[in-house]
Each structure stands twice: as C-alpha cells, then as structure tokens.
Short mmCIF file of C-alpha atoms in Angstrom, two decimals:
data_model
loop_
_atom_site.label_atom_id
_atom_site.label_comp_id
_atom_site.label_asym_id
_atom_site.label_seq_id
_atom_site.Cartn_x
_atom_site.Cartn_y
_atom_site.Cartn_z
CA SER R 722 -42.30 68.26 36.04
CA SER R 723 -42.36 64.96 37.86
CA HIS R 724 -44.66 63.65 35.16
CA ILE R 725 -42.30 64.80 32.46
CA GLY R 726 -39.33 63.25 34.32
CA SER R 727 -41.14 59.95 34.69
CA ARG R 728 -41.84 59.84 30.96
CA SER R 729 -38.27 60.73 30.02
CA ARG R 730 -36.68 57.83 31.95
CA PRO R 731 -38.00 55.05 29.65
CA ALA R 732 -37.00 57.11 26.68
CA MET R 733 -33.52 57.50 28.09
CA GLN R 734 -33.31 53.77 28.82
CA GLU R 735 -34.53 52.98 25.32
CA ALA R 736 -31.99 55.35 23.83
CA THR R 737 -29.23 53.78 25.95
CA ALA R 738 -30.24 50.27 24.86
CA SER R 739 -30.40 51.39 21.26
CA GLY R 740 -26.97 52.99 21.58
CA SER R 741 -25.42 49.85 23.09
CA SER R 742 -27.07 47.74 20.39
CA ASP R 743 -25.67 49.99 17.70
CA ALA R 744 -22.27 49.81 19.35
CA ALA R 745 -22.45 46.00 19.41
CA ILE R 746 -23.39 45.96 15.73
CA VAL R 747 -20.53 48.30 14.87
CA SER R 748 -17.98 46.33 16.99
CA SER R 749 -19.10 43.00 15.48
CA LEU R 750 -18.70 44.52 12.02
CA HIS R 751 -15.21 45.71 12.94
CA ILE R 752 -14.28 42.25 14.17
CA ALA R 753 -15.56 40.61 10.98
CA LEU R 754 -13.66 43.11 8.81
CA ALA R 755 -10.45 42.67 10.84
CA CYS R 756 -10.67 38.87 10.57
CA THR R 757 -11.30 39.11 6.83
CA GLY R 758 -8.26 41.35 6.39
CA LEU R 759 -6.00 39.05 8.38
CA VAL R 760 -7.23 35.97 6.45
CA TRP R 761 -6.50 37.79 3.19
CA VAL R 762 -2.96 38.68 4.35
CA LEU R 763 -2.26 35.08 5.41
CA HIS R 764 -3.56 33.70 2.12
CA LYS R 765 -1.14 35.98 0.27
CA THR R 766 1.71 33.93 1.80
CA LYS R 767 0.47 30.63 0.31
CA LYS R 768 3.04 28.50 -1.49
CA VAL R 769 2.49 27.36 -5.06
CA LYS R 770 2.68 23.61 -5.71
CA THR R 771 5.88 23.08 -7.69
CA GLU R 772 7.15 20.07 -9.64
CA ALA R 773 9.49 19.23 -6.73
CA ALA R 774 6.55 19.24 -4.29
CA THR R 775 4.58 16.96 -6.63
CA LEU R 776 7.54 14.55 -6.80
CA SER R 777 7.83 14.43 -2.99
CA GLU R 778 4.09 13.74 -2.78
CA GLN R 779 4.36 10.86 -5.26
CA LEU R 780 7.49 9.25 -3.77
CA TRP R 781 6.97 9.81 -0.06
CA GLY R 782 3.24 10.42 0.34
CA LEU R 783 4.03 13.83 1.84
CA GLU R 784 0.89 15.91 1.49
CA PHE R 785 1.56 19.31 -0.03
CA ARG R 786 0.74 22.12 2.39
CA ALA R 787 0.36 25.58 0.91
CA LEU R 788 0.53 27.08 4.41
CA SER R 789 2.57 26.15 7.46
CA ALA R 790 0.92 24.55 10.49
CA PRO R 791 0.92 27.78 12.61
CA ARG R 792 -0.68 29.75 9.76
CA ARG R 793 -3.31 27.06 9.24
CA ALA R 794 -4.12 27.19 12.97
CA VAL R 795 -4.52 30.98 12.86
CA LEU R 796 -6.79 30.70 9.82
CA ALA R 797 -8.86 28.03 11.58
CA LEU R 798 -9.50 30.55 14.38
CA LEU R 799 -9.89 33.75 12.37
CA GLY R 800 -12.38 32.36 9.86
CA PRO R 801 -14.98 31.09 12.37
CA LEU R 802 -14.43 34.16 14.58
CA GLY R 803 -15.24 36.53 11.73
CA LEU R 804 -18.28 34.48 10.72
CA LEU R 805 -19.54 34.46 14.34
CA ALA R 806 -19.24 38.23 14.42
CA LEU R 807 -21.33 38.37 11.23
CA ALA R 808 -23.85 35.99 12.83
CA CYS R 809 -24.29 38.39 15.75
CA ARG R 810 -24.84 41.30 13.35
CA ALA R 811 -27.33 39.25 11.31
CA TRP R 812 -29.22 38.28 14.47
CA VAL R 813 -29.66 41.90 15.52
CA LEU R 814 -30.54 43.29 12.10
CA LEU R 815 -32.34 40.43 10.32
CA GLY R 816 -33.42 37.99 13.00
CA PRO R 817 -32.55 34.41 14.01
CA GLY R 818 -33.04 32.91 10.50
CA ALA R 819 -30.20 34.91 9.03
CA ALA R 820 -28.01 34.08 12.05
CA ALA R 821 -28.69 30.38 11.54
CA LEU R 822 -27.55 30.70 7.93
CA VAL R 823 -24.31 32.34 9.02
CA LEU R 824 -23.78 29.67 11.69
CA GLY R 825 -24.10 27.08 8.94
CA LEU R 826 -21.30 28.86 7.13
CA VAL R 827 -19.25 28.75 10.35
CA ALA R 828 -19.72 24.96 10.55
CA LEU R 829 -18.66 24.65 6.89
CA ALA R 830 -15.53 26.69 7.60
CA LEU R 831 -14.67 24.51 10.58
CA ARG R 832 -15.08 21.39 8.46
CA ASN R 833 -12.87 22.74 5.69
CA ALA R 834 -10.26 23.72 8.26
CA GLY R 835 -10.12 20.10 9.42
CA VAL R 836 -11.34 20.82 12.95
CA PHE R 837 -14.07 18.19 12.82
CA ARG R 838 -11.64 15.62 11.39
CA VAL R 839 -9.19 16.19 14.26
CA ILE R 840 -11.98 15.89 16.84
CA GLY R 841 -13.34 12.76 15.16
CA ALA R 842 -9.90 11.13 15.15
CA CYS R 843 -9.79 11.47 18.94
CA LEU R 844 -13.13 9.74 19.43
CA PRO R 845 -13.41 5.91 19.69
CA ARG R 846 -14.96 4.08 16.74
CA PRO R 847 -16.14 0.67 17.96
CA TRP R 848 -18.14 0.11 14.77
CA GLU R 849 -14.92 0.06 12.71
CA THR R 850 -13.47 -2.95 14.53
CA GLN R 851 -16.79 -4.79 14.31
CA GLY R 852 -17.36 -6.36 10.94
CA ARG R 853 -13.88 -5.65 9.64
CA GLY R 854 -13.22 -7.67 6.48
CA ARG R 855 -11.07 -10.77 6.19
CA PRO R 856 -7.37 -10.37 5.30
CA GLY R 857 -7.15 -9.37 1.66
CA GLU R 858 -10.70 -8.02 1.43
CA PRO R 859 -11.35 -4.32 0.81
CA GLY R 860 -11.46 -2.68 4.22
CA GLY R 861 -9.69 -5.61 5.88
CA ALA R 862 -6.05 -6.14 6.81
CA PRO R 863 -3.63 -6.91 3.95
CA LEU R 864 -3.16 -10.59 3.13
CA PRO R 865 0.40 -11.63 4.08
CA VAL R 866 2.53 -13.01 1.22
CA TRP R 867 5.78 -14.99 1.25
CA ILE R 868 7.88 -15.47 -1.89
CA LEU R 869 10.25 -18.45 -1.97
CA THR R 870 13.07 -18.33 -4.50
CA GLY R 871 16.26 -20.30 -5.09
CA PHE R 872 18.14 -22.20 -7.76
CA LEU R 873 17.15 -25.63 -9.06
CA GLY R 874 17.41 -28.33 -6.41
CA SER R 875 18.09 -25.93 -3.54
CA GLY R 876 15.20 -27.26 -1.40
CA LYS R 877 12.35 -24.77 -1.90
CA THR R 878 9.64 -27.44 -2.11
CA THR R 879 11.07 -29.10 1.01
CA LEU R 880 10.64 -25.79 2.80
CA VAL R 881 7.05 -25.39 1.55
CA ASN R 882 6.22 -28.92 2.69
CA ARG R 883 7.60 -28.16 6.15
CA LEU R 884 5.59 -24.96 6.37
CA VAL R 885 2.28 -26.59 5.43
CA ARG R 886 2.95 -29.69 7.60
CA CYS R 887 3.78 -27.79 10.74
CA ASP R 888 0.96 -25.46 9.82
CA LYS R 889 -1.86 -27.64 11.05
CA GLY R 890 -2.96 -24.58 12.98
CA ASN R 891 -2.19 -22.58 9.84
CA SER R 892 -4.19 -24.71 7.43
CA ASP R 893 -5.34 -21.48 5.78
CA LEU R 894 -2.03 -21.13 3.87
CA LEU R 895 -2.55 -21.07 0.11
CA VAL R 896 0.41 -22.08 -2.09
CA ILE R 897 1.11 -20.99 -5.68
CA GLU R 898 3.58 -23.26 -7.50
CA ASN R 899 5.48 -21.75 -10.43
CA GLU R 900 6.55 -24.94 -12.23
CA ALA R 901 9.17 -25.23 -14.97
CA GLY R 902 7.96 -27.67 -17.62
CA GLU R 903 4.83 -29.72 -18.01
CA THR R 904 5.17 -32.06 -15.01
CA ALA R 905 3.72 -30.59 -11.81
CA LEU R 906 5.71 -32.83 -9.45
CA ASP R 907 6.38 -30.10 -6.85
CA ALA R 908 2.69 -29.23 -6.72
CA GLU R 909 1.81 -32.89 -6.11
CA LEU R 910 4.29 -33.05 -3.22
CA VAL R 911 2.81 -29.94 -1.62
CA ILE R 912 -0.72 -31.34 -2.03
CA GLN R 913 0.38 -34.52 -0.22
CA ALA R 914 1.97 -32.49 2.57
CA SER R 915 -1.02 -30.20 3.04
CA GLY R 916 -3.61 -32.94 2.59
CA SER R 917 -5.78 -30.67 0.43
CA LYS R 918 -5.85 -30.18 -3.31
CA GLU R 919 -7.59 -26.83 -2.82
CA SER R 920 -4.53 -25.42 -1.01
CA VAL R 921 -2.32 -25.40 -4.15
CA LEU R 922 -2.59 -23.31 -7.32
CA LEU R 923 -0.38 -23.98 -10.35
CA LEU R 924 1.32 -21.45 -12.62
CA ASN R 925 2.79 -23.42 -15.54
CA ASP R 926 5.73 -21.39 -16.75
CA GLY R 927 9.11 -21.50 -15.10
CA CYS R 928 10.69 -18.31 -16.39
CA ALA R 929 8.51 -15.89 -14.39
CA CYS R 930 9.23 -13.20 -16.97
CA CYS R 931 6.86 -10.42 -18.08
CA LYS R 932 4.29 -12.95 -19.32
CA VAL R 933 4.26 -14.75 -15.99
CA ARG R 934 4.12 -11.46 -14.14
CA GLY R 935 0.86 -10.75 -15.96
CA ASP R 936 -0.37 -14.30 -15.35
CA LEU R 937 0.53 -14.03 -11.67
CA CYS R 938 -1.36 -10.72 -11.35
CA ASP R 939 -4.43 -12.27 -12.96
CA LEU R 940 -4.21 -15.41 -10.80
CA VAL R 941 -3.83 -13.47 -7.55
CA ARG R 942 -6.47 -10.89 -8.41
CA ASP R 943 -9.11 -13.22 -9.83
CA GLU R 944 -8.60 -16.54 -8.06
CA VAL R 945 -6.98 -15.64 -4.73
CA LEU R 946 -8.56 -12.26 -3.92
CA GLY R 947 -11.66 -12.69 -6.04
CA ARG R 948 -12.76 -16.22 -5.09
CA ARG R 949 -10.68 -17.79 -2.31
CA VAL R 950 -10.47 -14.80 0.03
CA SER R 951 -14.17 -14.00 -0.43
CA ALA R 952 -15.07 -17.59 0.43
CA GLY R 953 -12.91 -17.45 3.57
CA GLY R 954 -10.23 -19.81 4.82
CA VAL R 955 -7.18 -18.01 3.37
CA GLY R 956 -4.92 -16.40 5.94
CA GLY R 957 -1.68 -16.23 3.94
CA LEU R 958 -0.22 -16.79 0.47
CA VAL R 959 3.05 -18.62 -0.28
CA ILE R 960 4.50 -18.32 -3.81
CA GLU R 961 7.19 -20.85 -4.72
CA CYS R 962 9.09 -19.64 -7.79
CA SER R 963 10.76 -22.09 -10.12
CA GLY R 964 14.53 -22.49 -9.90
CA LEU R 965 14.94 -20.46 -13.11
CA ALA R 966 12.57 -17.66 -12.07
CA ASP R 967 13.66 -14.05 -12.23
CA PRO R 968 12.76 -12.80 -8.72
CA ARG R 969 12.47 -9.16 -9.76
CA ALA R 970 9.43 -9.89 -11.95
CA VAL R 971 7.64 -11.62 -9.09
CA VAL R 972 8.48 -8.90 -6.56
CA GLN R 973 7.45 -6.12 -8.93
CA THR R 974 4.05 -7.79 -9.26
CA PHE R 975 3.31 -6.66 -5.70
CA LEU R 976 4.84 -3.20 -6.06
CA LEU R 977 3.60 -1.91 -9.43
CA ASP R 978 -0.05 -2.97 -9.17
CA VAL R 979 -1.88 -0.45 -6.98
CA GLU R 980 -4.72 -2.79 -5.99
CA LEU R 981 -2.39 -5.67 -5.08
CA ARG R 982 -0.13 -3.35 -3.10
CA ARG R 983 -3.13 -2.17 -1.08
CA ARG R 984 -4.63 -5.62 -0.40
CA LEU R 985 -1.44 -7.70 -0.02
CA GLU R 986 1.61 -7.32 2.21
CA LEU R 987 4.92 -8.85 1.17
CA ARG R 988 6.21 -10.25 4.49
CA GLU R 989 9.37 -12.09 3.40
CA VAL R 990 11.32 -12.96 0.27
CA VAL R 991 13.10 -16.20 1.20
CA ALA R 992 16.06 -17.42 -0.89
CA VAL R 993 17.01 -21.07 -0.37
CA VAL R 994 20.71 -21.52 -1.19
CA ASP R 995 22.22 -24.95 -1.95
CA ALA R 996 25.41 -24.95 0.13
CA VAL R 997 26.87 -27.84 -1.90
CA HIS R 998 26.60 -26.41 -5.41
CA VAL R 999 26.06 -22.67 -5.09
CA GLY R 1000 29.77 -21.96 -4.59
CA ARG R 1001 30.46 -22.50 -8.27
CA TYR R 1002 27.93 -19.79 -9.16
CA LEU R 1003 28.80 -17.12 -6.60
CA ARG R 1004 31.24 -14.88 -8.44
CA HIS R 1005 34.42 -13.92 -6.65
CA ARG R 1006 36.19 -10.65 -7.24
CA GLY R 1007 38.46 -10.81 -10.21
CA ALA R 1008 37.17 -14.24 -11.32
CA ALA R 1009 33.91 -13.52 -13.11
CA PRO R 1010 32.63 -16.50 -15.09
CA SER R 1011 31.66 -16.33 -18.73
CA GLY R 1012 29.06 -17.77 -21.10
CA GLN R 1013 26.17 -19.83 -19.79
CA HIS R 1014 27.91 -20.17 -16.43
CA ALA R 1015 27.88 -16.38 -16.15
CA SER R 1016 24.12 -16.15 -16.75
CA LEU R 1017 23.44 -18.83 -14.12
CA ALA R 1018 25.78 -17.06 -11.69
CA ARG R 1019 23.91 -13.81 -12.28
CA LEU R 1020 20.57 -15.53 -11.62
CA VAL R 1021 21.81 -17.01 -8.31
CA GLU R 1022 23.15 -13.63 -7.22
CA GLU R 1023 19.89 -11.89 -8.08
CA GLN R 1024 17.89 -14.48 -6.10
CA ILE R 1025 20.08 -13.71 -3.08
CA ALA R 1026 19.95 -9.95 -3.74
CA PHE R 1027 16.14 -9.78 -3.57
CA ALA R 1028 15.91 -11.87 -0.39
CA SER R 1029 15.09 -10.58 3.06
CA LEU R 1030 15.85 -14.04 4.51
CA VAL R 1031 18.48 -16.48 3.15
CA LEU R 1032 18.44 -20.18 4.11
CA LEU R 1033 21.88 -21.74 3.61
CA ASN R 1034 20.64 -25.29 3.12
CA LYS R 1035 22.29 -28.78 2.94
CA LEU R 1036 25.02 -27.92 5.45
CA ASP R 1037 25.24 -31.58 6.40
CA CYS R 1038 26.85 -32.19 2.98
CA VAL R 1039 29.49 -29.44 3.21
CA PRO R 1040 32.93 -30.94 3.90
CA SER R 1041 34.47 -28.24 6.12
CA PRO R 1042 33.59 -25.19 8.25
CA ALA R 1043 35.94 -23.11 6.09
CA ALA R 1044 33.75 -23.83 3.06
CA VAL R 1045 30.68 -22.65 4.99
CA ASP R 1046 32.51 -19.45 5.95
CA GLY R 1047 33.33 -18.85 2.29
CA LEU R 1048 29.70 -19.31 1.28
CA ARG R 1049 28.53 -16.98 4.03
CA GLU R 1050 31.01 -14.34 2.90
CA GLY R 1051 29.86 -14.74 -0.71
CA ILE R 1052 26.24 -14.20 0.37
CA ARG R 1053 27.22 -11.12 2.37
CA ARG R 1054 29.00 -9.64 -0.63
CA VAL R 1055 25.70 -9.77 -2.50
CA ASN R 1056 23.29 -8.86 0.32
CA LEU R 1057 24.37 -7.21 3.57
CA THR R 1058 20.95 -6.73 5.10
CA ALA R 1059 19.30 -10.15 4.78
CA ASP R 1060 19.12 -12.57 7.70
CA VAL R 1061 21.09 -15.78 7.03
CA LEU R 1062 19.94 -19.04 8.64
CA GLU R 1063 22.00 -22.23 8.31
CA CYS R 1064 20.10 -25.50 8.05
CA SER R 1065 19.82 -28.98 6.56
CA TYR R 1066 16.67 -30.27 4.82
CA CYS R 1067 15.27 -26.73 5.37
CA ASP R 1068 14.70 -27.65 9.01
CA VAL R 1069 14.00 -24.14 10.33
CA ASP R 1070 11.51 -22.72 12.76
CA ALA R 1071 8.35 -22.05 10.76
CA ALA R 1072 7.51 -19.19 13.12
CA ARG R 1073 10.70 -17.43 12.01
CA VAL R 1074 9.52 -17.58 8.40
CA LEU R 1075 5.78 -17.06 8.84
CA GLY R 1076 5.79 -14.88 11.93
CA GLY R 1077 4.15 -17.20 14.45
CA ALA R 1078 0.47 -17.55 15.33
CA GLY R 1079 -1.74 -15.37 13.20
CA PHE R 1080 1.21 -14.31 11.00
CA GLN R 1081 1.77 -11.31 13.25
CA ARG R 1082 5.38 -10.54 12.41
CA THR R 1083 5.68 -6.96 11.15
CA PRO R 1084 6.71 -4.95 9.25
CA GLY R 1085 6.77 -6.64 5.86
CA ALA R 1086 9.97 -7.20 3.91
CA TRP R 1087 9.25 -4.47 1.39
CA SER R 1088 7.65 -1.90 3.68
CA PRO R 1089 9.78 1.23 4.08
CA ASP R 1090 9.74 0.80 7.86
CA ARG R 1091 11.58 -2.52 7.40
CA ALA R 1092 14.49 -0.46 6.08
CA LEU R 1093 14.73 1.10 9.55
CA LEU R 1094 15.50 -2.37 10.94
CA ASP R 1095 17.71 -3.61 8.12
CA ILE R 1096 19.87 -0.51 7.95
CA GLU R 1097 20.99 -0.98 11.56
CA ARG R 1098 23.11 -3.93 10.39
CA VAL R 1099 25.23 -1.71 8.19
CA HIS R 1100 27.76 0.75 9.64
CA LEU R 1101 29.99 1.86 6.79
CA HIS R 1102 30.89 5.57 6.80
CA VAL R 1103 31.89 7.41 3.67
CA GLY R 1104 35.63 8.04 3.68
CA GLU R 1105 36.35 5.55 6.48
CA GLN R 1106 38.39 2.37 6.03
CA PRO R 1107 35.80 -0.43 5.88
CA PRO R 1108 36.29 -3.59 7.92
CA PRO R 1109 37.84 -6.67 6.24
CA GLY R 1110 35.36 -8.76 4.29
CA SER R 1111 32.83 -5.94 3.87
CA ALA R 1112 31.11 -5.28 0.58
CA VAL R 1113 33.26 -2.22 -0.20
CA ASP R 1114 37.02 -2.01 0.26
CA SER R 1115 39.49 0.81 -0.49
CA LYS R 1116 40.14 -0.40 -4.04
CA ALA R 1117 36.51 -1.14 -4.87
CA SER R 1118 35.45 2.34 -3.79
CA GLU R 1119 37.60 3.76 -6.61
CA ALA R 1120 36.32 1.43 -9.33
CA VAL R 1121 33.37 -0.60 -10.51
CA LEU R 1122 32.29 -3.51 -8.31
CA PRO R 1123 32.06 -6.59 -10.58
CA GLY R 1124 28.95 -8.75 -10.58
CA VAL R 1125 26.01 -8.29 -8.22
CA ARG R 1126 27.27 -6.59 -5.09
CA CYS R 1127 25.96 -4.74 -2.04
CA VAL R 1128 27.18 -1.21 -1.31
CA SER R 1129 26.47 0.85 1.78
CA VAL R 1130 26.98 4.61 1.94
CA ARG R 1131 26.52 6.94 4.89
CA VAL R 1132 26.56 10.74 4.91
CA ASP R 1133 26.42 12.79 8.10
CA GLY R 1134 24.13 15.80 8.34
CA GLU R 1135 20.76 16.55 6.75
CA LEU R 1136 19.74 16.14 3.12
CA ASP R 1137 17.69 18.41 0.88
CA LEU R 1138 14.69 16.26 -0.06
CA ASP R 1139 14.15 17.80 -3.51
CA ALA R 1140 17.80 17.24 -4.46
CA PHE R 1141 17.69 13.65 -3.14
CA ASN R 1142 14.50 12.84 -5.06
CA ARG R 1143 16.05 13.95 -8.35
CA TRP R 1144 19.34 12.17 -7.65
CA VAL R 1145 17.90 8.81 -6.52
CA LEU R 1146 15.55 8.54 -9.51
CA THR R 1147 18.43 9.33 -11.86
CA THR R 1148 20.66 6.77 -10.14
CA LEU R 1149 17.99 4.05 -10.22
CA GLY R 1150 17.56 4.68 -13.93
CA ASP R 1151 21.21 5.04 -14.96
CA MET R 1152 22.80 2.24 -12.92
CA GLU R 1153 21.74 -1.40 -12.90
CA VAL R 1154 20.30 -1.24 -9.38
CA LEU R 1155 18.32 -4.31 -8.38
CA ARG R 1156 17.36 -3.11 -4.91
CA ALA R 1157 17.91 -0.07 -2.75
CA LYS R 1158 16.87 0.89 0.73
CA GLY R 1159 17.71 3.70 3.04
CA VAL R 1160 16.97 5.85 6.07
CA LEU R 1161 17.28 9.61 5.62
CA ALA R 1162 17.66 12.67 7.81
CA VAL R 1163 15.90 15.41 5.86
CA GLN R 1164 15.95 19.12 6.54
CA GLY R 1165 12.63 20.28 8.00
CA HIS R 1166 11.51 16.79 9.13
CA THR R 1167 11.89 15.36 12.63
CA GLU R 1168 10.84 11.90 11.36
CA LYS R 1169 13.28 9.42 9.89
CA LEU R 1170 12.35 8.96 6.23
CA ALA R 1171 12.65 5.32 5.13
CA PHE R 1172 12.38 3.91 1.61
CA GLN R 1173 12.66 0.71 -0.39
CA ALA R 1174 13.13 0.52 -4.17
CA VAL R 1175 13.16 -2.23 -6.78
CA HIS R 1176 14.71 -0.85 -9.96
CA ALA R 1177 12.72 2.35 -10.54
CA SER R 1178 9.78 1.26 -8.32
CA PHE R 1179 10.19 3.57 -5.33
CA HIS R 1180 8.19 3.39 -2.09
CA GLY R 1181 8.97 5.74 0.78
CA THR R 1182 7.29 7.14 3.87
CA PRO R 1183 8.07 9.23 6.94
CA SER R 1184 8.20 6.86 9.90
CA LEU R 1185 5.60 7.62 12.55
CA THR R 1186 7.49 5.71 15.23
CA ALA R 1187 11.16 6.60 14.63
CA ARG R 1188 12.13 10.24 15.09
CA TRP R 1189 15.41 12.03 15.50
CA ARG R 1190 15.91 12.88 19.16
CA LEU R 1191 16.90 16.37 20.25
CA GLY R 1192 20.68 16.68 20.00
CA GLU R 1193 21.07 13.31 18.23
CA PRO R 1194 23.63 13.41 15.36
CA ARG R 1195 21.70 13.14 12.12
CA PHE R 1196 22.86 11.05 9.17
CA SER R 1197 21.55 9.31 6.08
CA GLN R 1198 22.46 5.73 5.21
CA LEU R 1199 21.68 3.93 1.96
CA VAL R 1200 22.22 0.38 0.73
CA PHE R 1201 22.37 -0.38 -3.00
CA ILE R 1202 22.36 -3.91 -4.43
CA GLY R 1203 23.11 -4.09 -8.12
CA CYS R 1204 25.41 -5.12 -10.93
CA ASP R 1205 28.64 -3.27 -11.73
CA LEU R 1206 27.88 -0.41 -9.33
CA ARG R 1207 29.96 2.79 -9.41
CA VAL R 1208 30.56 3.37 -5.72
CA ASP R 1209 32.43 6.63 -6.27
CA LEU R 1210 29.48 8.12 -8.18
CA ILE R 1211 27.02 7.01 -5.51
CA GLU R 1212 29.10 8.65 -2.76
CA TRP R 1213 29.63 11.82 -4.77
CA GLY R 1214 25.96 12.12 -5.72
CA LEU R 1215 24.69 11.61 -2.19
CA ARG R 1216 27.13 14.20 -0.82
CA ARG R 1217 25.77 16.75 -3.29
CA CYS R 1218 22.28 16.26 -1.79
CA ARG R 1219 23.33 17.63 1.59
CA ALA R 1220 21.37 20.67 2.70
#
C-alpha cells in the first residue's frame, strides 16, 4: 500500500499542475474575450467625421478625434491586455514562437494607440538640435520677413537704409526692392547703404498686383530660398513695396503659398506714413473724396490697415501738435491694433522693427498668437457706449461705416465653433473685409482660440500658452478692418454663434 501511495503522489501532483494550467488557459481566454467585447462596445461609440469637423480641421488645425480622450485611454489599455492574455495562452499551447508573434501584435497595438509617440516625446533628442538647418531651409527655423509699405515719398527707403546701416551686426539682411518705373534709384541707395550689391534684389513693377504676386513668389522661392539661403549668409528678408503697391497682394503671397508659409515667418508689416501730406488722403466721416483722389485715399487707408506697425514720419515738418493728434486719430480709425511710432527721417530703434539681436522678437505679425497680444488693446463691448474717438460710435453702429474703418466686437460667453466657422467664412466673403483677427472662447475648449485672416485667407490655432482660467469670465473679441462695414450685421451674426 505504501508503494501504491508513493506512486499516486506524483500522479496527483501532475494532475494538480495540469488542472492549474488548464485553469490559467481558460482564465486567459476569458480575459481576452472580455477585452475584445469591451473594445467592440467602445468602437460602437465612434463619431463619424462630418463636414463641420472637416472645416474645423482645415481652419484651426484641430485634429478630428472619433473617440474622446478617456475612451482612447481605455482602448489603449484593453487592447494590449487582451493580446497579452492571448500571448499567455499561445505560450502554453503552442510554445514560445507563437507567443512572440502575439507580443509583436501587442507592440503594434501600442504603436497605433500612440503610446510610443507619447513616451518618445518625453525623451530628450540631442540629435535634433545638432545639425539643424539654417533659417529658411527645410527642417530649420522659418526665415523672418518684414514688409515695408507706404505712399510715395513717405520715407520707406530712408527706413531701409537705416536698418541696413545700423545692421552691421545684421549684415545678413537681404532686401527686395519693388520699384515703380524703369529707374532703380531706391535700389542704388540701399546698395550704397549696405555696401554690398548682393544684398539687394530688384522687382521691376510698382503695382504689386497679381502679376507681381506671382513674380514675388518665384523670386523668393527660386532666388532667396533656392540659392541665397542654401549658400548661407541670409538671416532675414526685407521687402520694400513701391508707393503704389497694393499691400494685400504682397501679404497674401506669404499666406496662400503653403511652402512659403512653412519656410518664412512674417514678423512685421510696417507702414510709413507721411505726416505732412497724408492728411489729405485720410478720409473723414461724412467727407469721402471722389475720383482719383478717392482711389489714392483708399490705397493709403489699405496700407495702414494691413500694418502691424505704423511709423508717423516727418513730424518735424508738422506745424502744430493738434495736427499730429488729428493724424493719429485718423490712423486709429483705420487700424486700432497697430503700434504707432512718431519719428522724423524714420529715426526709430532698429531693434523695435527687427526684434533685436538674432531677430528674436516673436510672435510674427500674422501668426494667430499675435492676435492674443493685439486684441488686448481693444475693449469695446457690444451694446455699450464706446469711448469718444473710437472706431465705432452710437450712430455708426446702426449704419455703414464709410471708407476703410476698424470695428471691434465683443460677445460674452462661449461660442459654438461650427456655427462660428460658417459665419466667419460667409462674412469674409460677403463683406469687403481687408483684415480680421480675434480671440475666441469656444465651448469644449479650455484654450483661447486665436485667428488672423486676410480676405478669405484664414489661419487659426488653439493657443498652447493662453488658457481660460477656472472661474474666469469667458468672452470672444473680434476686430474687422474693411471698407463700408455693416457693424450691425457683424454684431448680430456673432451673437447667433453663441453656444
């Protein structure tokens, strides 16, 4: 009997081990099936990409998410867990080779869930900072660009000469001269100031219309980015438009072309205003000029409207302080958000224009984040009595604002993003809007959404640095600069976008 008992113990142990192994196989199968079922249930709640979601993706760069963040996190856990359970079953039944195959599937699931990307983003990448390309090169920082505009004789070339002269440490500035006529006198002056013929490129057509926009694209893409940047020695690009140039065509060059928008950054649009003669062109309410004078007045107003920085030049020739105040008010009627610097002979701090050593001033004039800074200057609430001298008064809010004017509208509360997208695109198309910018509080987003637009060219992004604080009153504020704007329709349309 003792012999029989001694033989039965190993058998019992073997049976116990076999039973526990079978139980492990069964439990792992149950886990895999449970995970599969839960993944299937979660996938049934996926959203379908609608036209509104596609529009938000195009305008704001908001990536469409079929599942919410918590559901994606649960899927990222359930998928690998179920595959690991299958790996255990494969190991027991088929051996380590089959388990290795299943583990490969687990790694693939983790990659598709974005786990590896999140981990990689947290790790330092010293090789990325080493060998980074020059400004303007693919993979390098964007090349900073400054556009100088202003009417004939306002002092633009004087400003360029000052920038290149005081730029002995910035000798890598490249200047494009958009000359009106056959004589390249301005280009010759800039060459003398810079001391280098290679630092100036000439664009011989003063209108800067569609033809010149194409020529400018070709010149920047082929000569500046293709040859000069590759050869080195270009740290920034200054474009001096002719006095008759339409600024919108030049600005749109850097907004509509995808490659240029990626490799260039528009830092400032500087309008040089002749304080002696510009008064006759700035239209005053109720006294709009006519004929050729009207077209010149419109051009001057558009040059101011597109500016992020206005230089009120030749102040030494203005007879009285009251005249300067009138000019400043006329500029503010056209553009509320631009900085205005008063000067003579364009004697301004070059660091204020270029951004100091290394051109470090950020963000650029047409980046959406710049709207976060500009919009702080405007505090006009819908329905409130605006302060004297502002761009919108009680009468103007009931009618059409004549000429090129600046309108600010603020709405408290949150907006529905889909409704705003449809409304703003319709407004940009129906009204003669030259520029628009805004900061939005949108339902479902803790970030402040900022945008800039030139006509129908819209560029927006959620700000990564500016967020609505807990308990902070939320509001949306927009600035429109355009011709004959219907303020009442803008207010009414924006109110209808509230969530």
